[in-house]
Coordinates of N, CA and C in Angstrom, one line a residue:
X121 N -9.6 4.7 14.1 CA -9.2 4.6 15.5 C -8.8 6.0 15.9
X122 N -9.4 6.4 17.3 CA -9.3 7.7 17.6 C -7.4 8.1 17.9
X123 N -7.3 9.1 18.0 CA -5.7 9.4 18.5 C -5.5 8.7 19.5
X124 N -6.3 8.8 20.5 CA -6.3 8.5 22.1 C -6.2 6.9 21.8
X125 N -6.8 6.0 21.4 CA -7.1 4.5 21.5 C -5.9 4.3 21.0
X126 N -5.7 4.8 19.6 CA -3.6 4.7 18.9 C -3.0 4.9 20.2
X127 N -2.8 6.1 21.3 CA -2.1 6.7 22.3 C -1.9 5.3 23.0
X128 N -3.4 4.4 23.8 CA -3.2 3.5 24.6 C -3.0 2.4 24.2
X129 N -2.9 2.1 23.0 CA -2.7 0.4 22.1 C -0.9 0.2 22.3
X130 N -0.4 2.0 21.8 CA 1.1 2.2 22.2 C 1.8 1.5 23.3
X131 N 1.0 1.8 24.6 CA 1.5 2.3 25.6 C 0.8 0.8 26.5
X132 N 0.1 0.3 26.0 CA -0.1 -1.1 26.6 C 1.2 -2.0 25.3
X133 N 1.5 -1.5 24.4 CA 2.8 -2.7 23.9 C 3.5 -2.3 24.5
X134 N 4.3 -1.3 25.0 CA 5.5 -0.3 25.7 C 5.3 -1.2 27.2
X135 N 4.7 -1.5 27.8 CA 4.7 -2.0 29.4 C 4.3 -3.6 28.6
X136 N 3.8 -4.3 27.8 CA 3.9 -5.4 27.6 C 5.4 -5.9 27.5
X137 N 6.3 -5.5 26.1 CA 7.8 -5.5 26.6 C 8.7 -5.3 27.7
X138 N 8.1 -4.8 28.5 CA 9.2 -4.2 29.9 C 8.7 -5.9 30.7
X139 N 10.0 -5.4 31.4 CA 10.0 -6.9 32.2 C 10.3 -6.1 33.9
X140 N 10.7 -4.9 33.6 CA 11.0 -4.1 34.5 C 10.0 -3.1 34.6
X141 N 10.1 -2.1 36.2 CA 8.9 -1.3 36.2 C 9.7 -0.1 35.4
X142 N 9.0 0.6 35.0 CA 9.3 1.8 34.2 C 9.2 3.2 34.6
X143 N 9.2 4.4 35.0 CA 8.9 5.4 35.1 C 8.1 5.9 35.0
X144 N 6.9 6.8 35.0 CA 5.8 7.3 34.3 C 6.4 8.3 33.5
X145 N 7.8 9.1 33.7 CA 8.1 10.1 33.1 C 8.8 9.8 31.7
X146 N 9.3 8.7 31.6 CA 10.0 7.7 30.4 C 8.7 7.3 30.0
X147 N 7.4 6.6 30.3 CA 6.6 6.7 29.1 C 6.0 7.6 28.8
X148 N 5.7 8.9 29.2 CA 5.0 9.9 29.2 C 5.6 10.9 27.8
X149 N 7.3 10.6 28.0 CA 8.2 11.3 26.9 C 8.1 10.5 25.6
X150 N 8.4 9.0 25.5 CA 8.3 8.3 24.4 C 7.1 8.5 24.0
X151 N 5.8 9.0 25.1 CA 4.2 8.8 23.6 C 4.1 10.4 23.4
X152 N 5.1 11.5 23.4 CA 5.0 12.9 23.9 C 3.8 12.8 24.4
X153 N 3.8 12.9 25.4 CA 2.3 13.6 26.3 C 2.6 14.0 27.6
X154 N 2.2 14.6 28.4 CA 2.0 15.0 30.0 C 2.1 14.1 31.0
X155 N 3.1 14.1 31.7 CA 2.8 13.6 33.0 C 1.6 13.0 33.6
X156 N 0.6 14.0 33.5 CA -0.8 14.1 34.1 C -1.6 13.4 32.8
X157 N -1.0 13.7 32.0 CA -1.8 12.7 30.3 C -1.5 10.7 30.9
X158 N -0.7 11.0 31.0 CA 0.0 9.1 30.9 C -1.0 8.4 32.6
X159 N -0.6 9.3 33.3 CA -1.5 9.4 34.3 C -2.9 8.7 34.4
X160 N -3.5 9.7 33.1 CA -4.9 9.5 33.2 C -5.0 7.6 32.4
X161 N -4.0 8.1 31.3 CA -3.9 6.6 30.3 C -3.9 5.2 31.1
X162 N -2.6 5.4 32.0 CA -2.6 4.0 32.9 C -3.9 3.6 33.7
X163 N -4.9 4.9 34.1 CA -5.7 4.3 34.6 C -7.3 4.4 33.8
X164 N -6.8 4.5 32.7 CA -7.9 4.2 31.4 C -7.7 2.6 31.1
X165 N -6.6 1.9 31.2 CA -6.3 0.8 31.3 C -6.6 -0.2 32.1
X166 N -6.3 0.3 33.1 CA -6.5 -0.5 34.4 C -8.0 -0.4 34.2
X167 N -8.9 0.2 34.1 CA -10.0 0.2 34.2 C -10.8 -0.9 33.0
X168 N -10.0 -1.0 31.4 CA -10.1 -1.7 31.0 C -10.1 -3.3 31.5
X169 N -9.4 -3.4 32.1 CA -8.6 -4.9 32.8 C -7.0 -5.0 33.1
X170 N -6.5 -3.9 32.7 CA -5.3 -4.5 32.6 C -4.8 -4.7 33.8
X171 N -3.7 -5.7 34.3 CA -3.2 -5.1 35.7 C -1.8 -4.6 35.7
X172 N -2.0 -3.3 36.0 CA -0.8 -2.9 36.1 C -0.8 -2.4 37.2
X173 N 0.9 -2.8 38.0 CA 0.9 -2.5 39.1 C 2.1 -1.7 39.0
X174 N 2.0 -0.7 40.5 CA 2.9 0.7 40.5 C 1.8 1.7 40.6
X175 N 2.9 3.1 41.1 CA 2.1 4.4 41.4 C 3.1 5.5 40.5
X176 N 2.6 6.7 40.8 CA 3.5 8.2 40.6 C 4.7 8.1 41.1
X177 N 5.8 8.3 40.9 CA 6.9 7.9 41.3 C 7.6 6.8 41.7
X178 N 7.3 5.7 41.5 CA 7.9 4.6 41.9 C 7.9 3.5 40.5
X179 N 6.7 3.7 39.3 CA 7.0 3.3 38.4 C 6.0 2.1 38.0
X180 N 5.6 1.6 36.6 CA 5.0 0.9 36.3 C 5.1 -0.7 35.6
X181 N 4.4 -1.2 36.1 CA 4.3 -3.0 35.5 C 3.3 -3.4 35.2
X182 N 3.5 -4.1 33.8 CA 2.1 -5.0 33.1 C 2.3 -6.4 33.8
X183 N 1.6 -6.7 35.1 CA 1.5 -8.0 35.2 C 1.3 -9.2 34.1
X184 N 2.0 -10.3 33.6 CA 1.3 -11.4 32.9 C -0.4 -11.2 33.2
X185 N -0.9 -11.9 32.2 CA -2.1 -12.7 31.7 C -3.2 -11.2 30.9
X186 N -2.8 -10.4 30.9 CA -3.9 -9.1 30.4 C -3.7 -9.6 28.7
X187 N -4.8 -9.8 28.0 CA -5.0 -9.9 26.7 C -6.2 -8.7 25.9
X188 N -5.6 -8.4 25.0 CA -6.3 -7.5 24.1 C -7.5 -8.6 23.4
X189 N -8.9 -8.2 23.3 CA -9.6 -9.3 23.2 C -9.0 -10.5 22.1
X190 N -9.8 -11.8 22.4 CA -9.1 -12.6 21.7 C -8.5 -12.6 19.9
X191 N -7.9 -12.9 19.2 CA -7.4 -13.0 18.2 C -7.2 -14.6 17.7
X192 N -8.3 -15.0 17.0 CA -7.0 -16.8 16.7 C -7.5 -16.9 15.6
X193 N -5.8 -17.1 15.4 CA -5.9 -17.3 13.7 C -5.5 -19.0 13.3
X194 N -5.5 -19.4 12.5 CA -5.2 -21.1 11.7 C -4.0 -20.5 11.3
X195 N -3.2 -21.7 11.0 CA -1.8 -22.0 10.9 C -1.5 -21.6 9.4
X196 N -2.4 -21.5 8.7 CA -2.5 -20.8 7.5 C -2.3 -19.5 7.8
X197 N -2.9 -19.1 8.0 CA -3.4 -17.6 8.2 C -1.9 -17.3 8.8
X198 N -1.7 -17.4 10.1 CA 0.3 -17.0 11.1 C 1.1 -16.7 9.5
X199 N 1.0 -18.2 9.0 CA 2.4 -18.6 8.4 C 2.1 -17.1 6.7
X200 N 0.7 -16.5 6.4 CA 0.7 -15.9 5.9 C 0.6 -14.4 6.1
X201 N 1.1 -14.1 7.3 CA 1.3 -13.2 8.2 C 2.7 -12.9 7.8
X202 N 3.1 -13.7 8.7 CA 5.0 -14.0 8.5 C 5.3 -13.7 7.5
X203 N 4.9 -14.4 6.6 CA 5.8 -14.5 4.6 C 5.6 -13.1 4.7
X204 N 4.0 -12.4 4.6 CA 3.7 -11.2 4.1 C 4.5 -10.0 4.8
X205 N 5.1 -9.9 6.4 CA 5.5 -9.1 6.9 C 6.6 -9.1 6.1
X206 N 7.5 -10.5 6.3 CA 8.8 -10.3 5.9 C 9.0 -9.7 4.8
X207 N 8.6 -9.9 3.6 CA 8.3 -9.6 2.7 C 8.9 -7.8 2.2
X208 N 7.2 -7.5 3.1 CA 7.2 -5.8 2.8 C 8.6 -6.0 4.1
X209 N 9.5 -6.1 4.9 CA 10.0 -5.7 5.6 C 11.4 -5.6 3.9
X210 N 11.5 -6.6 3.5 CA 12.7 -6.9 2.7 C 12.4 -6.3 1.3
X211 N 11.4 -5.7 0.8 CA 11.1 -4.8 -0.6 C 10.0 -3.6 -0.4
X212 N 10.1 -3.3 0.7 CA 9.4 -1.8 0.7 C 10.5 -1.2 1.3
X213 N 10.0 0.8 1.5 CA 10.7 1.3 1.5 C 11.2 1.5 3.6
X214 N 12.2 1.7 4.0 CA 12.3 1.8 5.3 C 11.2 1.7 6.2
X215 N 10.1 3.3 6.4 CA 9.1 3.5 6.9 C 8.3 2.2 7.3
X216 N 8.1 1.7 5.8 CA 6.9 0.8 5.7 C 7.4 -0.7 6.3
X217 N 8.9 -1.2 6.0 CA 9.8 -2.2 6.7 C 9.6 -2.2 8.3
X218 N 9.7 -0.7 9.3 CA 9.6 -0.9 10.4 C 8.4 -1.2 10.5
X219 N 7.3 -0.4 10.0 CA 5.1 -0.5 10.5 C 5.2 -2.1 10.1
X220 N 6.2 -2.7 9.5 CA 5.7 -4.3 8.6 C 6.0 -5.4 10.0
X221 N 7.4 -4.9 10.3 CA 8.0 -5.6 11.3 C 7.1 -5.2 13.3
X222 N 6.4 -3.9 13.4 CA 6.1 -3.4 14.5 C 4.8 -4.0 14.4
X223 N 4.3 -4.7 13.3 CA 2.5 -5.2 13.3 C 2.4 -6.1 13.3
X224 N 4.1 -7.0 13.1 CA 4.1 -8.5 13.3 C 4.3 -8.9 15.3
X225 N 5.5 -7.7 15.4 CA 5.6 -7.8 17.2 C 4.2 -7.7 17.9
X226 N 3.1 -6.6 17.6 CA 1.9 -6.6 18.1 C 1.1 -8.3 18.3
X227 N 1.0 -8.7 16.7 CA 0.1 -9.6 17.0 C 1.2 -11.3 18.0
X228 N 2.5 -10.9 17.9 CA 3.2 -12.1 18.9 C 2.5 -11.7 20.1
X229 N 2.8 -10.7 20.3 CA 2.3 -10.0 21.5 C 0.8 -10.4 22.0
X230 N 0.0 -11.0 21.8 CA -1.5 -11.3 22.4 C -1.3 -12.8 21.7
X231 N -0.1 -13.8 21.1 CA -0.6 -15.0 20.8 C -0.2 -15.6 22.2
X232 N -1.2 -16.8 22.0 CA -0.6 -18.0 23.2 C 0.8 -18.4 23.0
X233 N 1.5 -18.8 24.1 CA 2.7 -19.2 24.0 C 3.5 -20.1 22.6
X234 N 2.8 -21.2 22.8 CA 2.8 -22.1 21.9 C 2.5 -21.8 20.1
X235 N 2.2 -20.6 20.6 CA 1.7 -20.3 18.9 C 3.1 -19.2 19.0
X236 N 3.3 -18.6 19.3 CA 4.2 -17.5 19.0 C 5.6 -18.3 18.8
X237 N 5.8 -19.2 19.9 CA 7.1 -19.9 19.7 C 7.5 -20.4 18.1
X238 N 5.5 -21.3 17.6 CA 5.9 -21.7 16.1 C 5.9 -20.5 15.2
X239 N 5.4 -19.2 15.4 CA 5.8 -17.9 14.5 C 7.4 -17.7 14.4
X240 N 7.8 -18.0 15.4 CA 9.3 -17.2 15.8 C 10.3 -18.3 15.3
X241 N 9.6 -19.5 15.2 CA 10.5 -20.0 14.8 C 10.6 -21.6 13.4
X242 N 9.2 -20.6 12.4 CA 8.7 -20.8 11.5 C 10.0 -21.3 10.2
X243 N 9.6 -21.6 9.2 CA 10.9 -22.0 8.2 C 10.2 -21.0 6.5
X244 N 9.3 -19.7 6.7 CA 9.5 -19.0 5.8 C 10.0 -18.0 5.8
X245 N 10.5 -17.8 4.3 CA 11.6 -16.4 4.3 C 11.2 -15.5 3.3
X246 N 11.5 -14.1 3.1 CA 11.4 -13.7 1.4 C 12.4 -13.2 1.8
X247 N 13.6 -13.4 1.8 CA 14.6 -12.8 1.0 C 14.8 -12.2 -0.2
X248 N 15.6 -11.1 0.0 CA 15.5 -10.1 -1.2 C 16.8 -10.6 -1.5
X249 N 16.8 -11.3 -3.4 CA 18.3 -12.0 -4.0 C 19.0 -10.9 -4.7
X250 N 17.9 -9.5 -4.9 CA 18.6 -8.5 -6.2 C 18.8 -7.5 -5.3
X251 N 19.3 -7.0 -4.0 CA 18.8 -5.8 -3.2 C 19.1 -4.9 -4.0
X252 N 18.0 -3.9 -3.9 CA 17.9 -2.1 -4.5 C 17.7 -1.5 -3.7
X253 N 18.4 -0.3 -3.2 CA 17.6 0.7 -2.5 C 16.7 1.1 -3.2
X254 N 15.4 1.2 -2.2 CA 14.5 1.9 -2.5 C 14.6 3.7 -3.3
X255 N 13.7 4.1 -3.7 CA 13.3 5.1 -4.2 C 13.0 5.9 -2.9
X256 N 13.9 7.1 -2.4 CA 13.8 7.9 -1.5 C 12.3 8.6 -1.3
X257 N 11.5 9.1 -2.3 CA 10.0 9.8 -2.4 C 8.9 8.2 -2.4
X258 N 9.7 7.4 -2.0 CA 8.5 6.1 -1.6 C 7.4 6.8 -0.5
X259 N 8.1 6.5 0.7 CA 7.2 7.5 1.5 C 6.2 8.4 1.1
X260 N 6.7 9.9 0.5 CA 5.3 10.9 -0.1 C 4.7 9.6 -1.0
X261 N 4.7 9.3 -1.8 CA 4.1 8.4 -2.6 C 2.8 7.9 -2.1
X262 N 3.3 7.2 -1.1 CA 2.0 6.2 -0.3 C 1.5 6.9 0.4
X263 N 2.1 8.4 1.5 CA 1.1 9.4 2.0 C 0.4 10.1 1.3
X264 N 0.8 10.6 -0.5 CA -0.1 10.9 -1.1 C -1.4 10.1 -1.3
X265 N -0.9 8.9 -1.8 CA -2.0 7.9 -1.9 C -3.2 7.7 -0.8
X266 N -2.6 8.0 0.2 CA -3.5 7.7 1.4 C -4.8 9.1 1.8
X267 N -4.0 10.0 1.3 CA -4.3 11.6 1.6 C -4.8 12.0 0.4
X268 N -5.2 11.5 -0.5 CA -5.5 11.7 -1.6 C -5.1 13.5 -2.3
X269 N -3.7 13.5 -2.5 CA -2.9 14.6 -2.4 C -2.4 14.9 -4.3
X270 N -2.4 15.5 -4.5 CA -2.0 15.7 -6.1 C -0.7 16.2 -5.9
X271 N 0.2 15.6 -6.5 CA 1.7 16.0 -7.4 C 2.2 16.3 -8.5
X272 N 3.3 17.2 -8.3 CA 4.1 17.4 -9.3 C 5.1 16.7 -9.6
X273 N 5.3 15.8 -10.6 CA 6.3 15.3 -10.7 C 7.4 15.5 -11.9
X274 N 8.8 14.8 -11.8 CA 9.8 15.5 -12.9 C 10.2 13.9 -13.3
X275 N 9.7 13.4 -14.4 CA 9.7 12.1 -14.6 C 10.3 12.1 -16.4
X276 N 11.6 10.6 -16.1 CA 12.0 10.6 -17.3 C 11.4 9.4 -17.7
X277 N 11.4 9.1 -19.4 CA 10.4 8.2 -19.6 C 11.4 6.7 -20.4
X278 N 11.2 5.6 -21.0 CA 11.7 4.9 -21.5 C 13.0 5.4 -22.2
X279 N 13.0 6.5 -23.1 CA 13.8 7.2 -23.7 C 14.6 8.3 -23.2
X280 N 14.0 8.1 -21.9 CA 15.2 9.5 -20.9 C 14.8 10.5 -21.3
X281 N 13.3 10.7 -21.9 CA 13.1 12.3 -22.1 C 12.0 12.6 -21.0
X282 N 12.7 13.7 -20.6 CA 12.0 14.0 -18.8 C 10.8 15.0 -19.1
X283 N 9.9 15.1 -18.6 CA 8.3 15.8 -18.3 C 7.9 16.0 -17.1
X284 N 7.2 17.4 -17.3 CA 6.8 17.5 -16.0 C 5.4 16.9 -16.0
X285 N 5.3 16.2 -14.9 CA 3.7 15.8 -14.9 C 2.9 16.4 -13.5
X286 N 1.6 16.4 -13.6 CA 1.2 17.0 -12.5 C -0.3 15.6 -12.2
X287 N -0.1 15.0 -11.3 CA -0.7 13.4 -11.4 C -1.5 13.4 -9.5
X288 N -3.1 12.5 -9.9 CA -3.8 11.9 -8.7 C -3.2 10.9 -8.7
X289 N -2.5 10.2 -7.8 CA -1.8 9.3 -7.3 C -2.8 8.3 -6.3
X290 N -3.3 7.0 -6.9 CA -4.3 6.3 -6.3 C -3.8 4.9 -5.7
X291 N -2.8 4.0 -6.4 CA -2.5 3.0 -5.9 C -0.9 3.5 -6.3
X292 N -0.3 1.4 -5.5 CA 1.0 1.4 -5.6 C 1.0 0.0 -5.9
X293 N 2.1 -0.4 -6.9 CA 2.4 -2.1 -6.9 C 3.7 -2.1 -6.6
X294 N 4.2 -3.0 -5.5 CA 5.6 -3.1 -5.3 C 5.6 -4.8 -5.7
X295 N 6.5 -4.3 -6.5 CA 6.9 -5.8 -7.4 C 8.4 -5.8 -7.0
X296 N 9.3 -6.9 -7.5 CA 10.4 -7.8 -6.9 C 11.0 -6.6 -7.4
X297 N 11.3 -6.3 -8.3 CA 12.6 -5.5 -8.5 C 12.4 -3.4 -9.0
X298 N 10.6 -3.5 -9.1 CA 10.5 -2.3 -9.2 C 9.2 -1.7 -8.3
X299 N 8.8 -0.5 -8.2 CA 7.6 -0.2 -7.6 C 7.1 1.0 -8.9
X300 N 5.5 0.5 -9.2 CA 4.6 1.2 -9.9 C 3.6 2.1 -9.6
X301 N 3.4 3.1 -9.8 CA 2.7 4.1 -9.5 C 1.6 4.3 -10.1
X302 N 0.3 4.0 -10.0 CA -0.8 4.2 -10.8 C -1.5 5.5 -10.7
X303 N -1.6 6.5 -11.2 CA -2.6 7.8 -11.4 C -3.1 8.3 -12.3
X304 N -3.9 9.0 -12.3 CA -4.6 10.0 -13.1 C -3.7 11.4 -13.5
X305 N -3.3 11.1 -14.7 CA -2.3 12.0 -15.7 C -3.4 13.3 -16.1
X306 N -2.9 14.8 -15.3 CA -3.8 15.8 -15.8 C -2.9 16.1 -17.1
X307 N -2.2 15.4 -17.5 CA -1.3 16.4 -18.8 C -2.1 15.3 -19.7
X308 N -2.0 13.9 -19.4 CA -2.4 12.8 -20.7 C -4.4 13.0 -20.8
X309 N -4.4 13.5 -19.8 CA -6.1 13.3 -18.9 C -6.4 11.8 -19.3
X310 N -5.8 11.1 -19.1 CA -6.0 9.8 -18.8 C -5.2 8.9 -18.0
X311 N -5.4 7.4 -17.6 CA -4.9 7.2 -16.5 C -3.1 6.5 -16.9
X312 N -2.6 6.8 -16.2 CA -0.9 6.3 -16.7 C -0.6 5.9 -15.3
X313 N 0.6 4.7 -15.7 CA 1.4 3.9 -14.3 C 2.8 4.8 -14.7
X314 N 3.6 5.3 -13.8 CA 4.6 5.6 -13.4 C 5.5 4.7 -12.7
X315 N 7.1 4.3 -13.4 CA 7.9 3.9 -12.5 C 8.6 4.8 -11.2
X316 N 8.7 3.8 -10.5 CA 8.9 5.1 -9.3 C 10.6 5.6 -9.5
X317 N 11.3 4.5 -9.8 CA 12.8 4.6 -10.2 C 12.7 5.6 -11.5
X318 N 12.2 6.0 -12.3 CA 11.9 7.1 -13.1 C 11.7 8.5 -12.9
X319 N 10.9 8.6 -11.5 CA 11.0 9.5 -11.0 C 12.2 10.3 -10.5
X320 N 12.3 11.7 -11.0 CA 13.7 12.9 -11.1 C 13.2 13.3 -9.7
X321 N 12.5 13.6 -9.2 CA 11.7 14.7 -8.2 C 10.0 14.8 -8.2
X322 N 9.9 15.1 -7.2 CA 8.3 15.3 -6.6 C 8.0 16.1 -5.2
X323 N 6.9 17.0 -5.7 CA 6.5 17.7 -4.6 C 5.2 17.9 -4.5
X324 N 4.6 18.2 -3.3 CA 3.0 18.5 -2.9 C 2.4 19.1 -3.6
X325 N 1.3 19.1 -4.5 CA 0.8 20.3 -5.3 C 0.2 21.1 -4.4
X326 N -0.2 21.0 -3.1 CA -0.9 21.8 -2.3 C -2.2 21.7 -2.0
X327 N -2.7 20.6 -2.7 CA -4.3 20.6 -3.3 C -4.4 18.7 -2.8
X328 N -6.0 18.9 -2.6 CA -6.5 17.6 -3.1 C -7.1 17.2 -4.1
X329 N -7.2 16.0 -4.5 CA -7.6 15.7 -6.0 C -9.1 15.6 -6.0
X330 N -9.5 16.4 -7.1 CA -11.1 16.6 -6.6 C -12.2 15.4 -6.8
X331 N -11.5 13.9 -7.1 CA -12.2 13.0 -6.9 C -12.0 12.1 -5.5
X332 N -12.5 10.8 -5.4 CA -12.2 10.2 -4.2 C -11.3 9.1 -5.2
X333 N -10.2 8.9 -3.8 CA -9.1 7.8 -4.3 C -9.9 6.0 -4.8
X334 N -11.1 6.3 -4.0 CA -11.6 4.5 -3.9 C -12.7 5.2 -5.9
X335 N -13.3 6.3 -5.9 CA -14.1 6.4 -7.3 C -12.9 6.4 -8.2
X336 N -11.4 6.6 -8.1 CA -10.3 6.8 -9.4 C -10.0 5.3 -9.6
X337 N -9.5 4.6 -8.2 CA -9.4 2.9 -8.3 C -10.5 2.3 -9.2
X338 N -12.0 2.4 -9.0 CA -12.8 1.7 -9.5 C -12.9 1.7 -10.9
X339 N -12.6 3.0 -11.4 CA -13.2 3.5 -12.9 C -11.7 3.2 -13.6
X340 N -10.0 2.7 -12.9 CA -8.9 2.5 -13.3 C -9.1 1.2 -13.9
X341 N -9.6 0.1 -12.5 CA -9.8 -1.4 -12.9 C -10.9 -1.6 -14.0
X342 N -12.0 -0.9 -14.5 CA -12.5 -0.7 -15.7 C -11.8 -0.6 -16.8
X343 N -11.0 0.6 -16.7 CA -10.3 1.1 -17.8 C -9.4 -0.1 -18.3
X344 N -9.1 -0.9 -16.9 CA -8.1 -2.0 -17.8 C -8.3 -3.3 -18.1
X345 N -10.0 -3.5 -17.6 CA -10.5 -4.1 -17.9 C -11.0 -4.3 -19.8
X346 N -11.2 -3.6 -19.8 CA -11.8 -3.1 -21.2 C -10.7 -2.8 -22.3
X347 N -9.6 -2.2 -21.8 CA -8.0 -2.4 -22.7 C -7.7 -3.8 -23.0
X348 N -7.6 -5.1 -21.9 CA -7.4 -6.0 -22.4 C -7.8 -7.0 -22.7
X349 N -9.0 -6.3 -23.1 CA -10.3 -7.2 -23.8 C -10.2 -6.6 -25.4
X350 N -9.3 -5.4 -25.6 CA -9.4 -5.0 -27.0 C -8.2 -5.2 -27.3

């Protein structure tokens, strides 16, 4: 998705919650952009379909009935929405808790009445029974992963004897009570899972890792394919 489409997906949820007209200068600040930027956006919109009514100084409103094209899901599918948001909201790390919780407001946001009422007021939970704070370098973690970024890390092992490792960082498993780190070990040259609670410290190597993160995944699930088959 281009910047611009992210920019107006924003800024049509921003005038969906308002029940009031809004300023152009108050949304203009919350998406950082120009006066004359938000300008152009509202009426990139309107041209879509939306109706929003208001001008330059007097302020803006999402009339009822504008829908982002349709979406319908089965009652399976909501209720596995919900569990899953709540979920990552209640055992990932902050960041990922708000994007978990802001992706569930989106899709309320375009359901029919009647379906959002039974999301909102559904009977699944995942409560977290052991709370841990998270591991502070969660964050880099997942942006490395995404960015296919190599680290340094200062990691102590079963025995509390610490190493530096310097690791491609390809997946993550966040399990109930811990989060796992799968990469490509340049010190072991083979592939090793890191606990993330194990981790001393980490920083950017500076570098990207000179394979692709989806060829390290593939040739991983092999690797462990074939381990526990021996």
């Amino acid at each position: 998705m281009t910047q611009r489409a992210t920019r107006l997906l924003q800024l049509l949820d921003d005038l969906r919650r308002r029940r009031r007209p809004v300023r152009g200068a108050q949304l203009a600040e919350q998406l950082g952009i120009s006066l004359r930027t938000l300008y152009r956006d509202i009426e990139a919109l309107r041209g879509q379909g939306a109706d929003i009514a208001g001008d330059p100084g007097i302020g803006y409103l999402l009339r009822p009935g504008f829908l982002l094209p349709p979406m319908m899901f089965s009652e399976e599918e909501l209720e596995a929405m919900v569990l899953g948001t709540r979920w990552v909201a209640s055992h990932a790390d902050p960041e990922l808790a708000v994007a978990a919780r802001g992706a569930m407001d989106r899709i309320l946001g375009i359901l029919p009445e009647a379906l959002r009422l039974q999301v909102e007021t559904g009977g699944l939970f995942a409560p977290d029974w052991c709370p841990k704070t998270p591991e502070p370098w969660l964050p880099t973690l997942r942006r490395a992963i995404r960015e296919q970024r190599v680290l340094h890390l200062a990691y102590a092992d079963a025995g509390d004897r610490v190493s530096q490792r310097t690791v491609w960082p390809f997946a993550m498993a966040f399990l109930d009570d811990r989060r796992l780190l799968a990469a490509w070990c340049e010190l072991r040259g083979d592939y090793r899972h890191f606990r993330a609670d194990r981790v001393l410290g980490l920083e950017d190597a500076g570098r990207h890792y000179p394979q692709t993160r989806h060829g390290l995944l593939q040739r991983w699930r092999e690797h462990e394919r074939i381990r526990q088959r021996d």
